[in-house]
Amino acid sequence: MNTVAPEVEWLSLAQKALHGDCLTLQEGLAVLEADNDELLLLMQAAFKVRKHFYGKKVKLNMIINAKSGLCPEDCGYCSQSIVSTAPVKKYTLLDKETLLSGAREAMARKAGTYCIVAAGKGPTDKELDQVVDAVREIRQTMPLKICACLGILKDEQAKRLAEAGVHRYNHNLNTSRANYPSITTTHTYDQRVETVEKVKTYGMSPCSGVIIGMGETNQEIVEMAYALRELDADSIPINFLNAIPGTPLEHAGRTHSIKALKVLALIRFICPSKEIRVAGGREVNLRTLQPLSLFAANSLFVGDYLTTVGQDISADHQIIEDLGFEIELNAL
């Protein structure tokens, strides 16, 4: 059996990515459907691209759930949605001091980016005032990059966030256009795209990613990667569904660890120069293979997520050290 051909094939995809050429649908499917025995060859090819753009540095991001459990949207994956019966904490937007305390915790964890996330379709003017006030003080007192994720924005809201000093705005595509109506009906896929385009207009760095494991086909995963490439988001969080009891997707199975790694390699090939972040659900889906994810991705969420618990920060720091990688401090 010839064991050289697969390596040449995967390295050829790396070269294609480095030259700025996009993978064909057939090539993308080949990545997702590769024999598991070829995993290390595939990850080595992805690492060739990752190393070209980011060396061995790892960006760390930390989330604060700034408003919880009061969302009128019906997103099937979310424990905070109106259709969820999951027993999550419910509270209005956190006060300024709590947001500042979260920023200090992000620094203690060596996170370069602090993400202020609030459940809801979009912020009220009062909520925006609170976020803007906190952002201004964080910018004046701490060397942190700030990302906001507050839902669908109006033009004036986007302008105010940018003027306050928000570096980045997150609004995920979540799934494919075709699969979107089966996941959410209270807003549209196009509204999400429009929000990402809007934040670009006001000078904020666009952040948009997906959730793997919500019934999408392999072809749809490739199409999701194409959509992210077209959107030209600077940062791409790749979440793997953590099926929470009480949500419509509570019975969805986990994404196999090796499949999750193939998805990360695919995104690296199709969006070669972008920050690719291993995000929600990584502990549950990647399990003991988490370290391999950093051969394709160059960024991690650290600490807890919105309503689920992440692993201890010391474990994340240990993974990075054991790989011979280094944390990129204060990195956007």
mmCIF file of C-alpha atoms in Angstrom:
data_model
loop_
_atom_site.group_PDB
_atom_site.id
_atom_site.type_symbol
_atom_site.label_atom_id
_atom_site.label_comp_id
_atom_site.label_asym_id
_atom_site.label_seq_id
_atom_site.Cartn_x
_atom_site.Cartn_y
_atom_site.Cartn_z
ATOM 1 C CA MET A 1 0.000 0.000 0.000
ATOM 2 C CA ASN A 2 1.333 3.434 -0.970
ATOM 3 C CA THR A 3 1.427 5.642 2.131
ATOM 4 C CA VAL A 4 3.052 8.631 0.388
ATOM 5 C CA ALA A 5 0.144 9.719 -1.768
ATOM 6 C CA PRO A 6 -2.118 10.920 1.089
ATOM 7 C CA GLU A 7 0.644 13.135 2.474
ATOM 8 C CA VAL A 8 1.246 14.694 -0.919
ATOM 9 C CA GLU A 9 -2.489 15.247 -1.298
ATOM 10 C CA TRP A 10 -2.886 17.067 2.008
ATOM 11 C CA LEU A 11 0.269 19.119 1.540
ATOM 12 C CA SER A 12 -0.999 20.142 -1.873
ATOM 13 C CA LEU A 13 -4.090 21.579 -0.183
ATOM 14 C CA ALA A 14 -1.820 23.505 2.169
ATOM 15 C CA GLN A 15 0.094 24.934 -0.780
ATOM 16 C CA LYS A 16 -3.156 25.863 -2.472
ATOM 17 C CA ALA A 17 -4.282 27.709 0.664
ATOM 18 C CA LEU A 18 -0.957 29.531 0.970
ATOM 19 C CA HIS A 19 -1.270 30.683 -2.638
ATOM 20 C CA GLY A 20 -4.697 32.149 -1.866
ATOM 21 C CA ASP A 21 -6.677 29.596 -3.860
ATOM 22 C CA CYS A 22 -9.886 28.160 -2.444
ATOM 23 C CA LEU A 23 -10.491 24.438 -2.113
ATOM 24 C CA THR A 24 -13.080 22.920 -4.420
ATOM 25 C CA LEU A 25 -16.167 21.279 -2.941
ATOM 26 C CA GLN A 26 -14.650 17.873 -3.722
ATOM 27 C CA GLU A 27 -11.417 18.779 -1.922
ATOM 28 C CA GLY A 28 -13.336 20.078 1.068
ATOM 29 C CA LEU A 29 -15.369 16.906 1.282
ATOM 30 C CA ALA A 30 -12.161 14.864 0.983
ATOM 31 C CA VAL A 31 -10.860 16.581 4.127
ATOM 32 C CA LEU A 32 -14.006 15.804 6.127
ATOM 33 C CA GLU A 33 -14.226 12.251 4.821
ATOM 34 C CA ALA A 34 -10.512 11.390 5.043
ATOM 35 C CA ASP A 35 -9.562 8.034 6.499
ATOM 36 C CA ASN A 36 -8.918 8.444 10.208
ATOM 37 C CA ASP A 37 -5.505 6.855 9.720
ATOM 38 C CA GLU A 38 -4.493 9.971 7.783
ATOM 39 C CA LEU A 39 -5.393 12.367 10.598
ATOM 40 C CA LEU A 40 -1.838 13.284 11.561
ATOM 41 C CA LEU A 41 -0.866 13.897 7.931
ATOM 42 C CA LEU A 42 -3.921 16.124 7.558
ATOM 43 C CA MET A 43 -3.165 18.068 10.726
ATOM 44 C CA GLN A 44 0.466 18.503 9.688
ATOM 45 C CA ALA A 45 -0.718 20.061 6.410
ATOM 46 C CA ALA A 46 -3.077 22.385 8.309
ATOM 47 C CA PHE A 47 -0.220 23.299 10.645
ATOM 48 C CA LYS A 48 1.899 24.328 7.663
ATOM 49 C CA VAL A 49 -0.693 27.004 6.881
ATOM 50 C CA ARG A 50 -1.257 27.978 10.513
ATOM 51 C CA LYS A 51 2.467 28.325 11.155
ATOM 52 C CA HIS A 52 2.935 30.491 8.065
ATOM 53 C CA PHE A 53 0.483 33.098 9.360
ATOM 54 C CA TYR A 54 0.745 32.737 13.151
ATOM 55 C CA GLY A 55 3.886 30.799 13.984
ATOM 56 C CA LYS A 56 3.435 28.973 17.277
ATOM 57 C CA LYS A 57 1.540 31.739 19.037
ATOM 58 C CA VAL A 58 -1.880 31.195 20.613
ATOM 59 C CA LYS A 59 -4.432 33.935 21.230
ATOM 60 C CA LEU A 60 -6.635 33.605 24.311
ATOM 61 C CA ASN A 61 -10.146 35.026 24.645
ATOM 62 C CA MET A 62 -12.464 35.132 27.661
ATOM 63 C CA ILE A 63 -16.262 35.532 27.729
ATOM 64 C CA ILE A 64 -18.458 37.182 30.312
ATOM 65 C CA ASN A 65 -22.162 36.360 30.111
ATOM 66 C CA ALA A 66 -23.331 39.920 30.617
ATOM 67 C CA LYS A 67 -27.072 39.198 30.394
ATOM 68 C CA SER A 68 -28.500 35.740 30.858
ATOM 69 C CA GLY A 69 -31.613 33.687 30.264
ATOM 70 C CA LEU A 70 -33.993 36.394 29.094
ATOM 71 C CA CYS A 71 -33.768 35.927 25.334
ATOM 72 C CA PRO A 72 -36.927 36.049 23.171
ATOM 73 C CA GLU A 73 -35.257 34.172 20.304
ATOM 74 C CA ASP A 74 -35.897 30.472 19.614
ATOM 75 C CA CYS A 75 -32.375 29.255 18.751
ATOM 76 C CA GLY A 76 -32.514 25.485 19.214
ATOM 77 C CA TYR A 77 -28.987 25.129 20.580
ATOM 78 C CA CYS A 78 -29.231 27.793 23.279
ATOM 79 C CA SER A 79 -30.150 27.226 26.916
ATOM 80 C CA GLN A 80 -31.039 30.917 27.249
ATOM 81 C CA SER A 81 -33.681 30.970 24.510
ATOM 82 C CA ILE A 82 -37.401 31.352 25.083
ATOM 83 C CA VAL A 83 -37.991 27.737 24.041
ATOM 84 C CA SER A 84 -35.456 26.315 26.487
ATOM 85 C CA THR A 85 -36.430 24.758 29.800
ATOM 86 C CA ALA A 86 -32.819 24.412 30.964
ATOM 87 C CA PRO A 87 -32.317 25.716 34.527
ATOM 88 C CA VAL A 88 -30.002 28.629 33.752
ATOM 89 C CA LYS A 89 -29.421 31.804 35.705
ATOM 90 C CA LYS A 90 -31.579 34.726 34.606
ATOM 91 C CA TYR A 91 -30.448 38.305 35.083
ATOM 92 C CA THR A 92 -30.484 41.659 33.334
ATOM 93 C CA LEU A 93 -27.320 43.346 32.093
ATOM 94 C CA LEU A 94 -24.525 43.232 34.647
ATOM 95 C CA ASP A 95 -23.475 46.493 36.272
ATOM 96 C CA LYS A 96 -20.319 48.327 35.333
ATOM 97 C CA GLU A 97 -18.215 47.094 38.253
ATOM 98 C CA THR A 98 -19.013 43.470 37.464
ATOM 99 C CA LEU A 99 -18.005 43.985 33.831
ATOM 100 C CA LEU A 100 -14.771 45.623 34.983
ATOM 101 C CA SER A 101 -14.121 42.728 37.357
ATOM 102 C CA GLY A 102 -14.524 40.346 34.447
ATOM 103 C CA ALA A 103 -11.945 42.298 32.486
ATOM 104 C CA ARG A 104 -9.479 41.985 35.337
ATOM 105 C CA GLU A 105 -10.104 38.243 35.425
ATOM 106 C CA ALA A 106 -9.423 38.040 31.680
ATOM 107 C CA MET A 107 -6.039 39.636 32.259
ATOM 108 C CA ALA A 108 -5.272 37.202 35.090
ATOM 109 C CA ARG A 109 -5.950 34.332 32.686
ATOM 110 C CA LYS A 110 -3.582 35.872 30.103
ATOM 111 C CA ALA A 111 -6.462 36.491 27.693
ATOM 112 C CA GLY A 112 -5.751 39.234 25.200
ATOM 113 C CA THR A 113 -9.404 39.703 24.231
ATOM 114 C CA TYR A 114 -12.337 40.188 26.604
ATOM 115 C CA CYS A 115 -15.733 39.331 25.124
ATOM 116 C CA ILE A 116 -18.875 41.002 26.506
ATOM 117 C CA VAL A 117 -21.828 38.821 25.482
ATOM 118 C CA ALA A 118 -25.503 39.538 26.114
ATOM 119 C CA ALA A 119 -28.425 37.286 25.223
ATOM 120 C CA GLY A 120 -31.166 38.887 23.146
ATOM 121 C CA LYS A 121 -32.127 39.880 19.623
ATOM 122 C CA GLY A 122 -30.353 43.190 20.056
ATOM 123 C CA PRO A 123 -29.476 45.704 22.780
ATOM 124 C CA THR A 124 -31.815 48.365 24.124
ATOM 125 C CA ASP A 125 -30.466 51.909 24.276
ATOM 126 C CA LYS A 126 -30.125 51.610 28.051
ATOM 127 C CA GLU A 127 -28.151 48.393 27.753
ATOM 128 C CA LEU A 128 -25.917 49.965 25.152
ATOM 129 C CA ASP A 129 -25.274 52.902 27.499
ATOM 130 C CA GLN A 130 -24.109 50.458 30.178
ATOM 131 C CA VAL A 131 -21.805 48.582 27.818
ATOM 132 C CA VAL A 132 -20.344 51.780 26.376
ATOM 133 C CA ASP A 133 -19.640 53.136 29.856
ATOM 134 C CA ALA A 134 -17.821 49.953 30.894
ATOM 135 C CA VAL A 135 -15.879 49.707 27.629
ATOM 136 C CA ARG A 136 -14.559 53.245 27.964
ATOM 137 C CA GLU A 137 -13.195 52.556 31.438
ATOM 138 C CA ILE A 138 -11.658 49.233 30.438
ATOM 139 C CA ARG A 139 -9.926 50.916 27.517
ATOM 140 C CA GLN A 140 -8.554 53.623 29.820
ATOM 141 C CA THR A 141 -7.289 51.288 32.534
ATOM 142 C CA MET A 142 -6.384 47.910 30.991
ATOM 143 C CA PRO A 143 -4.373 46.718 27.963
ATOM 144 C CA LEU A 144 -7.201 44.511 26.704
ATOM 145 C CA LYS A 145 -8.845 44.144 23.332
ATOM 146 C CA ILE A 146 -12.634 44.220 23.662
ATOM 147 C CA CYS A 147 -15.141 42.185 21.680
ATOM 148 C CA ALA A 148 -18.879 42.750 22.001
ATOM 149 C CA CYS A 149 -21.624 40.284 21.106
ATOM 150 C CA LEU A 150 -24.995 41.927 21.685
ATOM 151 C CA GLY A 151 -27.113 40.659 18.801
ATOM 152 C CA ILE A 152 -28.428 42.532 15.786
ATOM 153 C CA LEU A 153 -27.342 46.182 15.752
ATOM 154 C CA LYS A 154 -28.829 49.392 14.457
ATOM 155 C CA ASP A 155 -26.461 51.765 12.666
ATOM 156 C CA GLU A 156 -26.308 54.248 15.538
ATOM 157 C CA GLN A 157 -25.574 51.442 18.002
ATOM 158 C CA ALA A 158 -22.708 50.140 15.893
ATOM 159 C CA LYS A 159 -21.323 53.657 15.632
ATOM 160 C CA ARG A 160 -21.469 54.183 19.408
ATOM 161 C CA LEU A 161 -19.703 50.900 20.164
ATOM 162 C CA ALA A 162 -16.929 51.738 17.727
ATOM 163 C CA GLU A 163 -16.513 55.233 19.173
ATOM 164 C CA ALA A 164 -16.361 53.788 22.713
ATOM 165 C CA GLY A 165 -13.406 51.642 21.710
ATOM 166 C CA VAL A 166 -14.851 48.205 20.950
ATOM 167 C CA HIS A 167 -12.243 46.509 18.782
ATOM 168 C CA ARG A 168 -14.288 43.574 17.542
ATOM 169 C CA TYR A 169 -17.928 42.583 17.160
ATOM 170 C CA ASN A 170 -19.115 38.974 17.076
ATOM 171 C CA HIS A 171 -22.221 37.717 15.329
ATOM 172 C CA ASN A 172 -22.018 34.069 14.297
ATOM 173 C CA LEU A 173 -23.566 32.587 11.162
ATOM 174 C CA ASN A 174 -23.992 29.419 13.275
ATOM 175 C CA THR A 175 -24.999 27.046 10.496
ATOM 176 C CA SER A 176 -25.536 26.856 6.754
ATOM 177 C CA ARG A 177 -28.096 28.995 4.982
ATOM 178 C CA ALA A 178 -30.094 25.868 4.086
ATOM 179 C CA ASN A 179 -30.071 24.518 7.647
ATOM 180 C CA TYR A 180 -30.812 27.856 9.317
ATOM 181 C CA PRO A 181 -34.647 27.680 9.401
ATOM 182 C CA SER A 182 -34.470 24.355 11.267
ATOM 183 C CA ILE A 183 -32.360 25.974 13.995
ATOM 184 C CA THR A 184 -33.874 29.452 14.379
ATOM 185 C CA THR A 185 -37.082 31.077 13.092
ATOM 186 C CA THR A 186 -37.217 34.387 14.993
ATOM 187 C CA HIS A 187 -34.539 36.001 12.834
ATOM 188 C CA THR A 188 -32.895 35.149 9.529
ATOM 189 C CA TYR A 189 -29.517 34.095 8.239
ATOM 190 C CA ASP A 190 -29.404 37.280 6.157
ATOM 191 C CA GLN A 191 -29.895 39.450 9.252
ATOM 192 C CA ARG A 192 -26.755 37.905 10.724
ATOM 193 C CA VAL A 193 -24.772 38.575 7.563
ATOM 194 C CA GLU A 194 -26.044 42.156 7.481
ATOM 195 C CA THR A 195 -24.924 42.751 11.077
ATOM 196 C CA VAL A 196 -21.389 41.530 10.338
ATOM 197 C CA GLU A 197 -21.218 43.775 7.280
ATOM 198 C CA LYS A 198 -22.507 46.700 9.345
ATOM 199 C CA VAL A 199 -19.786 46.440 11.990
ATOM 200 C CA LYS A 200 -17.169 46.507 9.226
ATOM 201 C CA THR A 201 -18.653 49.791 8.034
ATOM 202 C CA TYR A 202 -18.037 51.374 11.434
ATOM 203 C CA GLY A 203 -14.465 50.162 11.692
ATOM 204 C CA MET A 204 -14.846 47.262 14.106
ATOM 205 C CA SER A 205 -13.089 43.983 13.375
ATOM 206 C CA PRO A 206 -15.699 41.413 12.275
ATOM 207 C CA CYS A 207 -15.948 38.090 14.127
ATOM 208 C CA SER A 208 -18.247 35.312 12.929
ATOM 209 C CA GLY A 209 -18.229 31.560 13.254
ATOM 210 C CA VAL A 210 -20.321 28.421 13.345
ATOM 211 C CA ILE A 211 -21.614 25.627 15.568
ATOM 212 C CA ILE A 212 -20.826 22.115 14.359
ATOM 213 C CA GLY A 213 -23.178 19.267 15.239
ATOM 214 C CA MET A 214 -26.641 20.685 14.518
ATOM 215 C CA GLY A 215 -27.695 18.235 11.815
ATOM 216 C CA GLU A 216 -25.690 19.765 8.982
ATOM 217 C CA THR A 217 -24.281 17.551 6.215
ATOM 218 C CA ASN A 218 -20.601 17.453 5.267
ATOM 219 C CA GLN A 219 -21.413 19.453 2.152
ATOM 220 C CA GLU A 220 -23.094 22.084 4.310
ATOM 221 C CA ILE A 221 -19.980 22.266 6.507
ATOM 222 C CA VAL A 222 -17.916 23.030 3.400
ATOM 223 C CA GLU A 223 -20.520 25.607 2.363
ATOM 224 C CA MET A 224 -20.295 27.166 5.836
ATOM 225 C CA ALA A 225 -16.538 27.482 5.358
ATOM 226 C CA TYR A 226 -17.097 29.149 1.990
ATOM 227 C CA ALA A 227 -19.585 31.572 3.585
ATOM 228 C CA LEU A 228 -17.041 32.520 6.266
ATOM 229 C CA ARG A 229 -14.397 33.090 3.593
ATOM 230 C CA GLU A 230 -16.783 35.328 1.651
ATOM 231 C CA LEU A 231 -17.771 37.213 4.813
ATOM 232 C CA ASP A 232 -14.071 37.937 5.409
ATOM 233 C CA ALA A 233 -14.357 37.859 9.189
ATOM 234 C CA ASP A 234 -11.044 38.458 10.941
ATOM 235 C CA SER A 235 -11.854 35.964 13.690
ATOM 236 C CA ILE A 236 -13.728 32.669 13.292
ATOM 237 C CA PRO A 237 -14.900 30.863 16.444
ATOM 238 C CA ILE A 238 -15.625 27.191 15.768
ATOM 239 C CA ASN A 239 -18.094 25.877 18.331
ATOM 240 C CA PHE A 240 -19.019 22.208 18.703
ATOM 241 C CA LEU A 241 -22.523 21.665 20.006
ATOM 242 C CA ASN A 242 -22.722 20.909 23.700
ATOM 243 C CA ALA A 243 -26.250 19.511 23.742
ATOM 244 C CA ILE A 244 -27.903 20.916 26.867
ATOM 245 C CA PRO A 245 -30.926 19.163 28.421
ATOM 246 C CA GLY A 246 -33.996 21.338 28.031
ATOM 247 C CA THR A 247 -33.070 22.675 24.592
ATOM 248 C CA PRO A 248 -34.595 21.457 21.301
ATOM 249 C CA LEU A 249 -31.229 19.929 20.370
ATOM 250 C CA GLU A 250 -30.742 18.138 23.686
ATOM 251 C CA HIS A 251 -30.630 14.718 21.998
ATOM 252 C CA ALA A 252 -28.088 15.633 19.337
ATOM 253 C CA GLY A 253 -25.009 13.436 19.587
ATOM 254 C CA ARG A 254 -21.534 14.848 20.121
ATOM 255 C CA THR A 255 -19.189 15.449 17.216
ATOM 256 C CA HIS A 256 -16.506 12.778 17.226
ATOM 257 C CA SER A 257 -13.118 14.140 18.255
ATOM 258 C CA ILE A 258 -11.447 13.207 14.970
ATOM 259 C CA LYS A 259 -14.304 14.733 12.953
ATOM 260 C CA ALA A 260 -13.911 17.959 14.956
ATOM 261 C CA LEU A 261 -10.209 18.081 14.057
ATOM 262 C CA LYS A 262 -11.023 17.556 10.376
ATOM 263 C CA VAL A 263 -13.449 20.500 10.538
ATOM 264 C CA LEU A 264 -10.724 22.728 12.008
ATOM 265 C CA ALA A 265 -8.291 21.661 9.274
ATOM 266 C CA LEU A 266 -10.932 22.416 6.626
ATOM 267 C CA ILE A 267 -11.553 25.908 7.979
ATOM 268 C CA ARG A 268 -7.799 26.573 8.077
ATOM 269 C CA PHE A 269 -7.434 25.552 4.420
ATOM 270 C CA ILE A 270 -10.397 27.672 3.282
ATOM 271 C CA CYS A 271 -9.764 30.680 5.556
ATOM 272 C CA PRO A 272 -5.967 30.404 5.796
ATOM 273 C CA SER A 273 -5.015 33.809 7.216
ATOM 274 C CA LYS A 274 -7.823 34.188 9.744
ATOM 275 C CA GLU A 275 -7.842 33.739 13.507
ATOM 276 C CA ILE A 276 -9.510 30.372 14.004
ATOM 277 C CA ARG A 277 -10.664 29.868 17.568
ATOM 278 C CA VAL A 278 -11.601 26.574 19.221
ATOM 279 C CA ALA A 279 -14.664 27.726 21.114
ATOM 280 C CA GLY A 280 -17.691 26.343 22.952
ATOM 281 C CA GLY A 281 -17.985 22.590 23.398
ATOM 282 C CA ARG A 282 -14.314 21.833 22.792
ATOM 283 C CA GLU A 283 -13.897 19.981 26.075
ATOM 284 C CA VAL A 284 -16.957 17.783 25.444
ATOM 285 C CA ASN A 285 -16.279 17.048 21.778
ATOM 286 C CA LEU A 286 -12.499 17.071 21.378
ATOM 287 C CA ARG A 287 -11.894 15.456 24.762
ATOM 288 C CA THR A 288 -8.291 14.230 25.070
ATOM 289 C CA LEU A 289 -7.484 15.386 21.521
ATOM 290 C CA GLN A 290 -7.784 19.065 22.438
ATOM 291 C CA PRO A 291 -4.029 19.710 22.019
ATOM 292 C CA LEU A 292 -4.154 18.598 18.361
ATOM 293 C CA SER A 293 -6.700 21.342 17.643
ATOM 294 C CA LEU A 294 -3.966 23.966 17.914
ATOM 295 C CA PHE A 295 -2.192 22.540 14.891
ATOM 296 C CA ALA A 296 -5.022 24.073 12.833
ATOM 297 C CA ALA A 297 -6.491 26.716 15.151
ATOM 298 C CA ASN A 298 -4.476 29.537 16.682
ATOM 299 C CA SER A 299 -6.878 30.721 19.357
ATOM 300 C CA LEU A 300 -8.847 29.418 22.348
ATOM 301 C CA PHE A 301 -11.672 30.532 24.574
ATOM 302 C CA VAL A 302 -10.543 30.100 28.170
ATOM 303 C CA GLY A 303 -12.662 29.855 31.293
ATOM 304 C CA ASP A 304 -16.418 29.254 31.322
ATOM 305 C CA TYR A 305 -18.749 29.782 28.395
ATOM 306 C CA LEU A 306 -22.195 31.363 28.522
ATOM 307 C CA THR A 307 -24.028 28.730 30.600
ATOM 308 C CA THR A 308 -21.581 25.815 30.528
ATOM 309 C CA VAL A 309 -18.358 25.288 32.428
ATOM 310 C CA GLY A 310 -14.977 25.289 30.707
ATOM 311 C CA GLN A 311 -11.879 23.508 31.910
ATOM 312 C CA ASP A 312 -9.482 24.960 34.436
ATOM 313 C CA ILE A 313 -7.256 27.685 33.017
ATOM 314 C CA SER A 314 -4.166 25.867 34.235
ATOM 315 C CA ALA A 315 -5.007 22.966 31.903
ATOM 316 C CA ASP A 316 -5.188 25.317 28.902
ATOM 317 C CA HIS A 317 -1.902 26.971 29.802
ATOM 318 C CA GLN A 318 -0.356 23.503 30.233
ATOM 319 C CA ILE A 319 -1.536 22.378 26.783
ATOM 320 C CA ILE A 320 0.085 25.407 25.184
ATOM 321 C CA GLU A 321 3.331 24.921 27.097
ATOM 322 C CA ASP A 322 3.506 21.184 26.394
ATOM 323 C CA LEU A 323 3.079 21.805 22.653
ATOM 324 C CA GLY A 324 6.012 24.212 22.682
ATOM 325 C CA PHE A 325 3.655 27.037 21.713
ATOM 326 C CA GLU A 326 3.370 30.426 23.420
ATOM 327 C CA ILE A 327 0.541 32.679 24.514
ATOM 328 C CA GLU A 328 0.269 35.863 22.463
ATOM 329 C CA LEU A 329 -0.458 38.489 25.097
ATOM 330 C CA ASN A 330 -2.764 41.447 24.343
ATOM 331 C CA ALA A 331 -3.494 40.073 20.903
ATOM 332 C CA LEU A 332 -6.538 40.928 18.785
#
